[in-house]
Short mmCIF file of C-alpha atoms and ligand atoms in Angstrom, two decimals:
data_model
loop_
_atom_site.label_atom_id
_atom_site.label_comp_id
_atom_site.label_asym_id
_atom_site.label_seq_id
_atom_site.Cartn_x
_atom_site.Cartn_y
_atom_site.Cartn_z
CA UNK O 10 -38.43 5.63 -14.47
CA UNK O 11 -36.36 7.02 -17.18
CA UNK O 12 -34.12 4.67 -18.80
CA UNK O 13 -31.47 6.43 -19.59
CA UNK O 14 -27.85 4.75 -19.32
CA UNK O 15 -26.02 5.59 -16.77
CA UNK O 16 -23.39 4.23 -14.03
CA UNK O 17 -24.40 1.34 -11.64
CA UNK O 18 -24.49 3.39 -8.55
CA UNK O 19 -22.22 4.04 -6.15
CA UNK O 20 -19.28 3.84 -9.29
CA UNK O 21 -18.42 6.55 -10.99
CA UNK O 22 -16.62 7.73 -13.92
CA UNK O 23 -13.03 9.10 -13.98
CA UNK O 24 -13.52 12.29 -16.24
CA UNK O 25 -10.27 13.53 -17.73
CA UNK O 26 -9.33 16.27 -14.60
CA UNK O 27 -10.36 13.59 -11.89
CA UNK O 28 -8.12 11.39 -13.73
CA UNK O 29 -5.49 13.69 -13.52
CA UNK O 30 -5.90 14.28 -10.33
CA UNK O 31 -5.98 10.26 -9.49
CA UNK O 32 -2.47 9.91 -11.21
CA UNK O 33 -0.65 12.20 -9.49
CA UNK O 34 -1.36 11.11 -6.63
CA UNK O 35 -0.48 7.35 -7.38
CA UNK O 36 2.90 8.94 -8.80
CA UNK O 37 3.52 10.85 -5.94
CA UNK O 38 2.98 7.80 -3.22
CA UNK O 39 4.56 5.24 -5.59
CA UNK O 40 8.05 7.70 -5.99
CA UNK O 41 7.78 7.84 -2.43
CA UNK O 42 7.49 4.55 -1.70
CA UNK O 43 10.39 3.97 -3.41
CA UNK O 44 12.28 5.96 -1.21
CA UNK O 45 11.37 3.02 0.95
CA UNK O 46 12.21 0.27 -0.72
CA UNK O 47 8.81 -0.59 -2.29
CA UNK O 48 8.60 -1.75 -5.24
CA UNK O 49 5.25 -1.88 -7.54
CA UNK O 50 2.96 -5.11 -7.48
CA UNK O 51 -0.63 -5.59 -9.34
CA UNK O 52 -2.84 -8.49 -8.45
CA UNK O 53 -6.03 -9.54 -10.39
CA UNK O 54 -8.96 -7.58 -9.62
CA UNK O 55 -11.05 -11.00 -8.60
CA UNK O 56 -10.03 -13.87 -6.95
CA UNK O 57 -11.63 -16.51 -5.15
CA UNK O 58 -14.40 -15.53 -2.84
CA UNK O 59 -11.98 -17.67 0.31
CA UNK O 60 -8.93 -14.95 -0.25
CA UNK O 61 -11.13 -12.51 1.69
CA UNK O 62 -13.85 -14.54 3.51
CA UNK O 63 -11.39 -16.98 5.46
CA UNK O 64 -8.95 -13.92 6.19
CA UNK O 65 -11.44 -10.94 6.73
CA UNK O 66 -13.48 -12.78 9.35
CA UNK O 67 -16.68 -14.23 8.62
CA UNK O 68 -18.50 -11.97 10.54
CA UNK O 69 -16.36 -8.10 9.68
CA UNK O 70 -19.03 -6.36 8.05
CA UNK O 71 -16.99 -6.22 4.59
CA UNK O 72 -17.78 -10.14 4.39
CA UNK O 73 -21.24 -10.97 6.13
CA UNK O 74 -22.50 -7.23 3.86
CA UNK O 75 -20.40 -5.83 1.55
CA UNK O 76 -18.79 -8.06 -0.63
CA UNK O 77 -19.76 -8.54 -4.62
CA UNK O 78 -19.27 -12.17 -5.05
CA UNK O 79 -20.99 -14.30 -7.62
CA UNK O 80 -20.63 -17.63 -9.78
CA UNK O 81 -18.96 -17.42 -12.80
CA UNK O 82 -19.75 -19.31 -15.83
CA UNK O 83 -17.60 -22.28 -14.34
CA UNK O 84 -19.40 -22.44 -10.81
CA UNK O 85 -16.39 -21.00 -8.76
CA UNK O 86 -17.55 -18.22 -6.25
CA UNK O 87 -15.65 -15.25 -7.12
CA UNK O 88 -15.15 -11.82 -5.53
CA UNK O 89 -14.32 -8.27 -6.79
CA UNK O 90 -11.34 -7.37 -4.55
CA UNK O 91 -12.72 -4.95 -1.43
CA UNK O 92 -9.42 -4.70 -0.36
CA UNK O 93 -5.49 -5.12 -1.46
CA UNK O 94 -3.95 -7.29 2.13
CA UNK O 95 -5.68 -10.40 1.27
CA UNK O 96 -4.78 -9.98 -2.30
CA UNK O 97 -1.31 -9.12 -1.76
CA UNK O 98 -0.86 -12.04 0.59
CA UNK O 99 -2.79 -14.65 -1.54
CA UNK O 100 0.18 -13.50 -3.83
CA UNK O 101 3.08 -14.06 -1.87
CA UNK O 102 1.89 -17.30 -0.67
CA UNK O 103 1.00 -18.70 -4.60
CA UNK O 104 4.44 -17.25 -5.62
CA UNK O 105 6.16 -18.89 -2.71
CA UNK O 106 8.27 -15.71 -2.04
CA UNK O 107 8.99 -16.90 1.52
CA UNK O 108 12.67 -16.57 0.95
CA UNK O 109 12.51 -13.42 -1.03
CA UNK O 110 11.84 -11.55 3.06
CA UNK O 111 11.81 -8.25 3.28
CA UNK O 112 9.50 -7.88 0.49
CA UNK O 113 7.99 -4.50 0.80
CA UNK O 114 5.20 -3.61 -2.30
CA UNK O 115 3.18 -0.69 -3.79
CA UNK O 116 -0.32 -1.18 -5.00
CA UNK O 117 -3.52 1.07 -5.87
CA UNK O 118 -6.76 0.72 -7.89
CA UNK O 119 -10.24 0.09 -7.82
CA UNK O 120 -11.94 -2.29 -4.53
CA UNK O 121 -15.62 -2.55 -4.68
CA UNK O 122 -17.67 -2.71 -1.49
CA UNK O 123 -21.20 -2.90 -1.16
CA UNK O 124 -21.52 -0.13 1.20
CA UNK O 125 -24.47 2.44 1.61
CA UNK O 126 -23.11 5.51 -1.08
CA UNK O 127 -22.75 9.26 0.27
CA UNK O 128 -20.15 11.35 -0.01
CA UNK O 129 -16.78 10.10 -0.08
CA UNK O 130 -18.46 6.89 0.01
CA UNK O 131 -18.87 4.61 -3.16
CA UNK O 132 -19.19 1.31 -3.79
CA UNK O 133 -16.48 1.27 -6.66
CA UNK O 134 -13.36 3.51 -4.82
CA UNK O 135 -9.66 3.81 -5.17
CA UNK O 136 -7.07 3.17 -2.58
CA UNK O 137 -3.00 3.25 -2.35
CA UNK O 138 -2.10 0.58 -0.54
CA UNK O 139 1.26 -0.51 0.89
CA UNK O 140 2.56 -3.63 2.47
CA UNK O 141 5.94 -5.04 4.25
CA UNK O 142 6.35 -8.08 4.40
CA UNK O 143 8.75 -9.65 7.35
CA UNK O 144 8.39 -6.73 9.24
CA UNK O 145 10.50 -7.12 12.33
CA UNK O 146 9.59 -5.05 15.53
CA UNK O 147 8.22 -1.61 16.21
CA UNK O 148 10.69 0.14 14.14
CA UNK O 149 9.10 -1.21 11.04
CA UNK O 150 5.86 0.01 11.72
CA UNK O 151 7.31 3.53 12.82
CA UNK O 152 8.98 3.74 9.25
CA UNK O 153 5.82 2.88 7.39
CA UNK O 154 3.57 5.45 9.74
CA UNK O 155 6.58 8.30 8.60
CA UNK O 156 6.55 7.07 4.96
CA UNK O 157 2.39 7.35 5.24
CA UNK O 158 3.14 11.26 7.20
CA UNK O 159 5.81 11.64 4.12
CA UNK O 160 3.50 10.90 1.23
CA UNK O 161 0.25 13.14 3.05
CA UNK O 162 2.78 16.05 3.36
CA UNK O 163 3.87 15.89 -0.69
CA UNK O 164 0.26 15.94 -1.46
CA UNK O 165 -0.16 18.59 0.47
CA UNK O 166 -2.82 17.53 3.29
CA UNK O 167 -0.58 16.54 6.57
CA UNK O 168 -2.14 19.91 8.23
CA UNK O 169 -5.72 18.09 7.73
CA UNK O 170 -5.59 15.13 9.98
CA UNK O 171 -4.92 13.43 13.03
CA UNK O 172 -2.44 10.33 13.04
CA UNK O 173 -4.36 8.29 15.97
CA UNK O 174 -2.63 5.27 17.58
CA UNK O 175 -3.10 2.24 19.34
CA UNK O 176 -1.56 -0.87 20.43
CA UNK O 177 -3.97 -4.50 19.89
CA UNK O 178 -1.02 -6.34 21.83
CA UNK O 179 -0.20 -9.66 20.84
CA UNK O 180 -1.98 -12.29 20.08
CA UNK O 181 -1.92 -13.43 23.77
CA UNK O 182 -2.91 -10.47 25.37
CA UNK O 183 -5.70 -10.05 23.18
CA UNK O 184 -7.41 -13.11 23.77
CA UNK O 185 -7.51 -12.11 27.35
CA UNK O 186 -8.90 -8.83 26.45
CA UNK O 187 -11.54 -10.34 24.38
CA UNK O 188 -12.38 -12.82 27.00
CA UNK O 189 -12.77 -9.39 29.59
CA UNK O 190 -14.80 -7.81 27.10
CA UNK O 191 -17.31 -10.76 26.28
CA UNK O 192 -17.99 -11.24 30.05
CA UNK O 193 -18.44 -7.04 30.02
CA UNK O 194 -20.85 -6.93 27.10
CA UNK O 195 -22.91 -9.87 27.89
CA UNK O 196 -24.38 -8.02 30.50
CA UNK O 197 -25.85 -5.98 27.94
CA UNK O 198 -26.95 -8.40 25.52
CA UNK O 199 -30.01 -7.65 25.03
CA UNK O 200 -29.57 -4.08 24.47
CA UNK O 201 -27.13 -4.75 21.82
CA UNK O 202 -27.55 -3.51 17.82
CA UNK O 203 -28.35 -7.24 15.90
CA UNK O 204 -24.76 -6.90 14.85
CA UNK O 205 -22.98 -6.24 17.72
CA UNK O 206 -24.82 -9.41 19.57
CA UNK O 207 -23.51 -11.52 16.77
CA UNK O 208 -20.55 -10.04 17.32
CA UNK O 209 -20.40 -10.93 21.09
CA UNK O 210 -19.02 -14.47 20.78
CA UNK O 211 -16.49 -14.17 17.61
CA UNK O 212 -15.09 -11.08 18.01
CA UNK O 213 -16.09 -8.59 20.59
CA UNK O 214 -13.72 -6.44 19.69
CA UNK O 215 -16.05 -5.31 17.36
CA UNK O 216 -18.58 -4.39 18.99
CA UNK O 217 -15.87 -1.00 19.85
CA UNK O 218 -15.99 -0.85 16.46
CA UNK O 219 -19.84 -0.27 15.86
CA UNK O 220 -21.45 2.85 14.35
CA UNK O 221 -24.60 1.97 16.73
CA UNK O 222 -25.17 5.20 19.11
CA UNK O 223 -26.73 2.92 21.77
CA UNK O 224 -23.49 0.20 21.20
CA UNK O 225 -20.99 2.97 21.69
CA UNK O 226 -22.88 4.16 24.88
CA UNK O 227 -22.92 0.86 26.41
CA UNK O 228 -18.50 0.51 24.83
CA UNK O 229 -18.32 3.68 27.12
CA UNK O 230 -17.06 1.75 30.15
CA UNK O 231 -15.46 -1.23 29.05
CA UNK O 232 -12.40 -2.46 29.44
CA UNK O 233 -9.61 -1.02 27.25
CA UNK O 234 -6.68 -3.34 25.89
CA UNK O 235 -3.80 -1.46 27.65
CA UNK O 236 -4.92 -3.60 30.81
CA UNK O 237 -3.84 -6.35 29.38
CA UNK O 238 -0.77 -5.96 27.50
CA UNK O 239 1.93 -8.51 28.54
CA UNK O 240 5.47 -6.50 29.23
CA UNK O 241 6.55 -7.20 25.46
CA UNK O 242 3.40 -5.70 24.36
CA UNK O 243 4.67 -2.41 26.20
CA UNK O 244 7.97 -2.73 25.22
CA UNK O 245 6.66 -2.68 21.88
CA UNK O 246 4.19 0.04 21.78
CA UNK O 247 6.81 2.10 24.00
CA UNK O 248 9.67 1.51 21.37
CA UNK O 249 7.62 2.48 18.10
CA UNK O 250 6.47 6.10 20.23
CA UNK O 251 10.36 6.26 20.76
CA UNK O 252 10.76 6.39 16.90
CA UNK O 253 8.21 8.25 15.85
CA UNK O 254 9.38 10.65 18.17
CA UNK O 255 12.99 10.62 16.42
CA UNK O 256 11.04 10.90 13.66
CA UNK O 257 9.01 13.65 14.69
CA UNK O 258 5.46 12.59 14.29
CA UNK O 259 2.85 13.97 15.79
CA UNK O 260 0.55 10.90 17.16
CA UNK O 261 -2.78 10.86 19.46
CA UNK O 262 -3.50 7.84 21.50
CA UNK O 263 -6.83 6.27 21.26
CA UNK O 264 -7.26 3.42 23.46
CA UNK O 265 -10.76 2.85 21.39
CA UNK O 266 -9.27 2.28 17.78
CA UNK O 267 -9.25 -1.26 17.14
CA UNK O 268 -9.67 -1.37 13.04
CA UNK O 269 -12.55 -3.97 12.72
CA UNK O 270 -10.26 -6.92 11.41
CA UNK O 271 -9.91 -10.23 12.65
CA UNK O 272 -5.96 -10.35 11.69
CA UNK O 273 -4.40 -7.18 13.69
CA UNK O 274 -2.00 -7.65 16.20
CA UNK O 275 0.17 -4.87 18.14
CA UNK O 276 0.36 -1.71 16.27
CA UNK O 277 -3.25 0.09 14.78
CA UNK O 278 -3.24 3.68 13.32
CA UNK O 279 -5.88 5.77 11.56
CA UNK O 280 -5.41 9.46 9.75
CA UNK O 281 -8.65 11.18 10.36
CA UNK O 282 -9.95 14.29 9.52
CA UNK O 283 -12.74 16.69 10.50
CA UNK O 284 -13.06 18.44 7.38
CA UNK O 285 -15.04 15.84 5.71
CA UNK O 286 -17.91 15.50 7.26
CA UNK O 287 -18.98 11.60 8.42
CA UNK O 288 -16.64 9.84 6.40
CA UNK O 289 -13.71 11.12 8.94
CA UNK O 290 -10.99 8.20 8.04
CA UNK O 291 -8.79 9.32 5.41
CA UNK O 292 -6.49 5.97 5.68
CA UNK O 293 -5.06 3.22 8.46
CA UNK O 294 -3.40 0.40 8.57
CA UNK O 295 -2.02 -1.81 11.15
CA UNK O 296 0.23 -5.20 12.13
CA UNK O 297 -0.96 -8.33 10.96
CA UNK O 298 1.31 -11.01 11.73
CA UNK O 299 -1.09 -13.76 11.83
CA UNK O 300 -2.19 -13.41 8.01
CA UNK O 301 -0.03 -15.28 6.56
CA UNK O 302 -0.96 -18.60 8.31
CA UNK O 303 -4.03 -18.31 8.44
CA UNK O 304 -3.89 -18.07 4.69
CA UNK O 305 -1.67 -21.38 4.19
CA UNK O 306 2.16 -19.81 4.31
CA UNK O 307 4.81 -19.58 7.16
CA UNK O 308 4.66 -17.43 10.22
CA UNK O 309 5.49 -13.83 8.54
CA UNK O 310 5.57 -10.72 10.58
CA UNK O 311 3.85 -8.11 8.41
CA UNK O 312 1.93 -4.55 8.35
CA UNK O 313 0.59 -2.18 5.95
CA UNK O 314 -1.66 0.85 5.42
CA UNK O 315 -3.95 1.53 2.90
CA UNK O 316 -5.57 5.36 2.14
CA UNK O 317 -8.55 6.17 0.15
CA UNK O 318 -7.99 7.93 -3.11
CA UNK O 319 -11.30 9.74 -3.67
CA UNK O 320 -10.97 11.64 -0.04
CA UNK O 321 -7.84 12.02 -0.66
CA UNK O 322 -8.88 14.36 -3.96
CA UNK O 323 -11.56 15.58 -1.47
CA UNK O 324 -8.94 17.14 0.78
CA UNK O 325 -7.30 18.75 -2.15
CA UNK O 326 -10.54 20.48 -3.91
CA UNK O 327 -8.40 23.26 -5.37
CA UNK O 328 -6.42 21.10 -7.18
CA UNK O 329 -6.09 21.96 -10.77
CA UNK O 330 -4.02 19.76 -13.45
CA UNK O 331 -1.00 21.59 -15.03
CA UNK O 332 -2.88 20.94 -18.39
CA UNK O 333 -1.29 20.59 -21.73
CA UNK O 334 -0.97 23.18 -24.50
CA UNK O 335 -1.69 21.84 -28.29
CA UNK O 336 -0.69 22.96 -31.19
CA UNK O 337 -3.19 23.47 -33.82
CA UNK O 338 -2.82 22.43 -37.45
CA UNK O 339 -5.37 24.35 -39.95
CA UNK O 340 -4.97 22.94 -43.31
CA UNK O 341 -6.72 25.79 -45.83
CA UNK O 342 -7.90 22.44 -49.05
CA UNK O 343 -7.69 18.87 -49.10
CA UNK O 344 -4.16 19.52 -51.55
CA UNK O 345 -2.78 20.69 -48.37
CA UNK O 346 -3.67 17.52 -46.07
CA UNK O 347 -0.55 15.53 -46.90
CA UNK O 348 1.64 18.17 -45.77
CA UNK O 349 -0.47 18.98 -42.26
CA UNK O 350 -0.16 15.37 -41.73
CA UNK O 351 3.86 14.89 -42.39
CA UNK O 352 3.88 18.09 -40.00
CA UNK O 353 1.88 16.87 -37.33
CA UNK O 354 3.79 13.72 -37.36
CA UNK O 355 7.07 15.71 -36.97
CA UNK O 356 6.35 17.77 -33.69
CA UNK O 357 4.79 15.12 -32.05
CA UNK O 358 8.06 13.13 -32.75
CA UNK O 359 9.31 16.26 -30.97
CA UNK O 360 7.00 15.61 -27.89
CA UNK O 361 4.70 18.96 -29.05
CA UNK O 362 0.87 17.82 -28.42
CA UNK O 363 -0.45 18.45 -32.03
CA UNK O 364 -3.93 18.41 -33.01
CA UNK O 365 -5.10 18.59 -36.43
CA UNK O 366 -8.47 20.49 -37.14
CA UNK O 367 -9.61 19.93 -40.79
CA UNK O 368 -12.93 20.32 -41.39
CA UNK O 369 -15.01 23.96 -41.54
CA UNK O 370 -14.95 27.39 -42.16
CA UNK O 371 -11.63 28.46 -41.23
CA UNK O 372 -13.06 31.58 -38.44
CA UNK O 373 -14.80 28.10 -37.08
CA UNK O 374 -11.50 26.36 -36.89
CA UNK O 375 -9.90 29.21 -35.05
CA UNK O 376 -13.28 29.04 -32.55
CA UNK O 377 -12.28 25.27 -31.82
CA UNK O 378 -8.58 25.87 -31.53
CA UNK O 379 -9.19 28.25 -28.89
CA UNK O 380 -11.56 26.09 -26.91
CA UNK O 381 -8.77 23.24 -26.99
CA UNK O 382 -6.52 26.31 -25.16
CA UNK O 383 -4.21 26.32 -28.34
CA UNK O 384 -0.71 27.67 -27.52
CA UNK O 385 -0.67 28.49 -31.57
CA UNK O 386 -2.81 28.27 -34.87
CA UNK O 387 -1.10 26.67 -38.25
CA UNK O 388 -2.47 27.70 -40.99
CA UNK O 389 -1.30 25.59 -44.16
CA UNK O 390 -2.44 26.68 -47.46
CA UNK O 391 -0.60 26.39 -50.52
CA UNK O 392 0.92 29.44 -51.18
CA UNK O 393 2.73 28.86 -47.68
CA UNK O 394 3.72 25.05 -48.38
CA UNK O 395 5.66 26.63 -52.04
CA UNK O 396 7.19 29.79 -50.22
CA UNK O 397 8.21 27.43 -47.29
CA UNK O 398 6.67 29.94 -44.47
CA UNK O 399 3.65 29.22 -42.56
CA UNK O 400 1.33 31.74 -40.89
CA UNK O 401 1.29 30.70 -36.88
CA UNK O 402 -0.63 32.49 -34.55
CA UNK O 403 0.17 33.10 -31.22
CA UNK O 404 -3.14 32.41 -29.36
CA UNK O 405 -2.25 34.17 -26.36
CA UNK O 406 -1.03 37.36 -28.00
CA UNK O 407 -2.97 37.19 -30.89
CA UNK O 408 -0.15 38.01 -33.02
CA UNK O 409 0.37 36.25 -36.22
CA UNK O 410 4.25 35.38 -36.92
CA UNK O 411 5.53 33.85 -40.80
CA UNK O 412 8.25 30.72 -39.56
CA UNK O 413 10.13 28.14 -41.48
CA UNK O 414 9.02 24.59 -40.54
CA UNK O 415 12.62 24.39 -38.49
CA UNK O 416 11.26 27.38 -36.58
CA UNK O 417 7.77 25.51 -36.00
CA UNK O 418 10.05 22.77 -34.88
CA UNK O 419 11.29 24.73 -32.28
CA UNK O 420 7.84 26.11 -30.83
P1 LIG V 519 -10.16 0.36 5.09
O1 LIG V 519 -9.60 -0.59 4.06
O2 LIG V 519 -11.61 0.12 5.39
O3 LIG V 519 -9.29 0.51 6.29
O4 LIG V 519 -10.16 1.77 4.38
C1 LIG V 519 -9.00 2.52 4.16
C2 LIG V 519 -9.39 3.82 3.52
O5 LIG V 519 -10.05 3.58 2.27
C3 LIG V 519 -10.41 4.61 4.32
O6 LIG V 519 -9.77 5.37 5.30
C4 LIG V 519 -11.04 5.46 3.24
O7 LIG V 519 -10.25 6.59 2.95
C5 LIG V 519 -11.04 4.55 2.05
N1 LIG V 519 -12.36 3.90 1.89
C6 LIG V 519 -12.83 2.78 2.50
N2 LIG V 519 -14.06 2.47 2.07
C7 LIG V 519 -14.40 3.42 1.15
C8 LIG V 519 -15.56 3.65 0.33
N3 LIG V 519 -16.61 2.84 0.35
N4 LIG V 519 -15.54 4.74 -0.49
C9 LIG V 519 -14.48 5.57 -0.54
N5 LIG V 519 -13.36 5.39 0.19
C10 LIG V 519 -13.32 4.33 1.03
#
């Protein structure tokens, strides 16, 4: 075993292109989002290990497996964030922004899940995450599907997936469809995957859910929630295809999608992709109007997506960062220093990335400046400080030029 340093795995580190990469897309949803209405919101990276294991479920597999939670030095149980609803809501409800409705926020940075790492799967990932808060009726959730279709299309990937679609019903309606499919998959206990038979009683729901071949075989007939949605339940679903249609959003219905959380109600959407192997979910979200409640606050009608950042870069391999062109100061003696500083100081006052390289032969200098993709050379030696003109060279042409520091000013 060497023991050499490196990342705890599944987390990995943002070099300066992926970084890049990361920020424009964060400035591209938030400016979007904006567009919306949404306005930016950060919440702490931990909070306390309830947030998510009274919300989430106690038996979704992001609680019961793949949570990091631990003591801290007081004794509290704390929990790395594995994802931004519980968060967001915790928030609301300790701010008591109850009469602040509509709120409608932006978030995005690292969750942590202790998941099983593969491609576009880690354990420390990156999501942009959105949530609306008092969200009445199906038109709200059309308008945050299109502003999901909207950001996807400025990042260039709408041609890449699917939007799939599904309606859990209400509350009501869903009870009865659990009750349907608890008396359907209790025929099969036995056959069932450990999880899926724990599964059975809270939340068979689930069990649609489950990446077990043999569970998915036995899902194959079961009963499917649009045979028990109430007539509001229809009028809802039927209204939000009605404005995604006036939109003009392409949708697929999958009666099967059910998003493995405990809090969904009515409206459930996934982007997926084929172009990515097994990790085919690029982002989803759905309504949870119950959240809020169940987490202490006032009834609050509510929904939100969230996509994944790293597939997201995935999807856009080709991407390359418009990158930045220095300027390179060579001063020729240490008598010269003061000057190359005073001149650095003055273009970047003018915004001009400047980079000072001081030490070496000079040919060596010129080596360096060309591997930082100099737009132009300074050289500053004496003789040019007392006759005012400096030698620049024009890395690209390789043509030296003689300019007054106004003129280098102007570069
Ligand atoms: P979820 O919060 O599970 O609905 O996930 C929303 C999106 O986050 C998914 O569609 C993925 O794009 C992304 N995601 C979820 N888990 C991971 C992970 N472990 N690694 C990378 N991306 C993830």
């Amino acid at each position: 075993m060497s023991n050499k340093l490196r990342p705890v795995r599944g987390m990995k580190d943002l070099l300066p292109e992926d970084f890049y990469h990361q920020d424009e897309i964060v400035n591209t949803s938030k400016r979007i989002s904006e567009l919306y209405g949404y306005k930016p919101i950060e919440t702490p990276i931990l909070e306390q290990t309830n947030v998510f294991a009274r919300t989430l479920g106690d038996n979704s597999d992001v609680v019961s497996k793949e949570m990091y939670s631990f003591e801290d030095r007081g004794g509290d149980s704390i929990t790395l964030r594995p994802e931004f609803t519980a968060s967001i809501m915790r928030s609301f409800i300790s701010n008591s922004l109850f009469h602040d409705l509509p709120l409608k926020y932006f978030s995005s940075g690292p969750l942590f899940r202790y998941d099983r790492p593969q491609a576009g799967r880690q354990r420390q990932f990156h999501q942009i995450n959105f949530e609306y808060l008092g969200a009445e009726g199906p038109l709200a959730d059309a308008e945050t599907i299109k502003l999901a279709m909207d950001i996807f299309d400025s990042l260039g990937i709408r041609k890449d997936f699917t939007l799939e679609l599904n309606s859990l019903g209400s509350n009501e309606s869903r009870q009865k469809y659990l009750d349907a499919l608890r008396e359907y998959f209790t025929k099969y206990k036995s056959d069932l995957s450990e999880d899926s038979a724990k599964r059975l009683e809270k939340n068979p729901l689930r069990i649609l859910d489950s990446k077990d071949e043999k569970d998915q075989e036995m899902g194959r007939d079961a009963p499917l929630i649009h045979e028990y949605y109430s007539d509001e339940c229809k009028n809802f679903f039927d209204d939000l295809q009605n404005y995604l249609n006036i939109f003009n959003v392409e949708y697929k219905i999958n009666p099967r999608l059910v998003r493995g959380l405990d809090y969904y109600c009515h409206t459930a959407f996934e982007f997926t992709t084929d172009k990515l192997g097994a990790q085919s979910a690029i982002g989803g979200g759905g309504r949870y109007d119950a959240l809020s409640k169940i987490m202490g606050g006032p009834e609050v009608p509510a929904i939100g997506f969230a996509a994944g950042i790293e597939r997201i870069m995935l999807l856009r391999e080709n991407y390359k960062s418009e990158s930045k062109r220095p300027i390179t100061i060579i001063p020729i003696g240490d008598e010269n220093i003061e000057y190359s500083l005073n001149l650095a100081d003055k273009l970047r006052d003018s915004k001009k990335q400047t980079i000072l390289i001081h030490k070496g032969k000079i040919a060596k200098r010129m080596e360096k400046a060309n591997k930082q993709n100099a737009k132009y050379a300074i050289i500053i030696g004496s003789d040019e400080i007392k006759a005012g003109k400096y030698n620049v060279k024009d890395m690209d042409q390789g043509i030296e030029k003689k300019l007054t520091e106004q003129e280098i000013l102007e570069l």
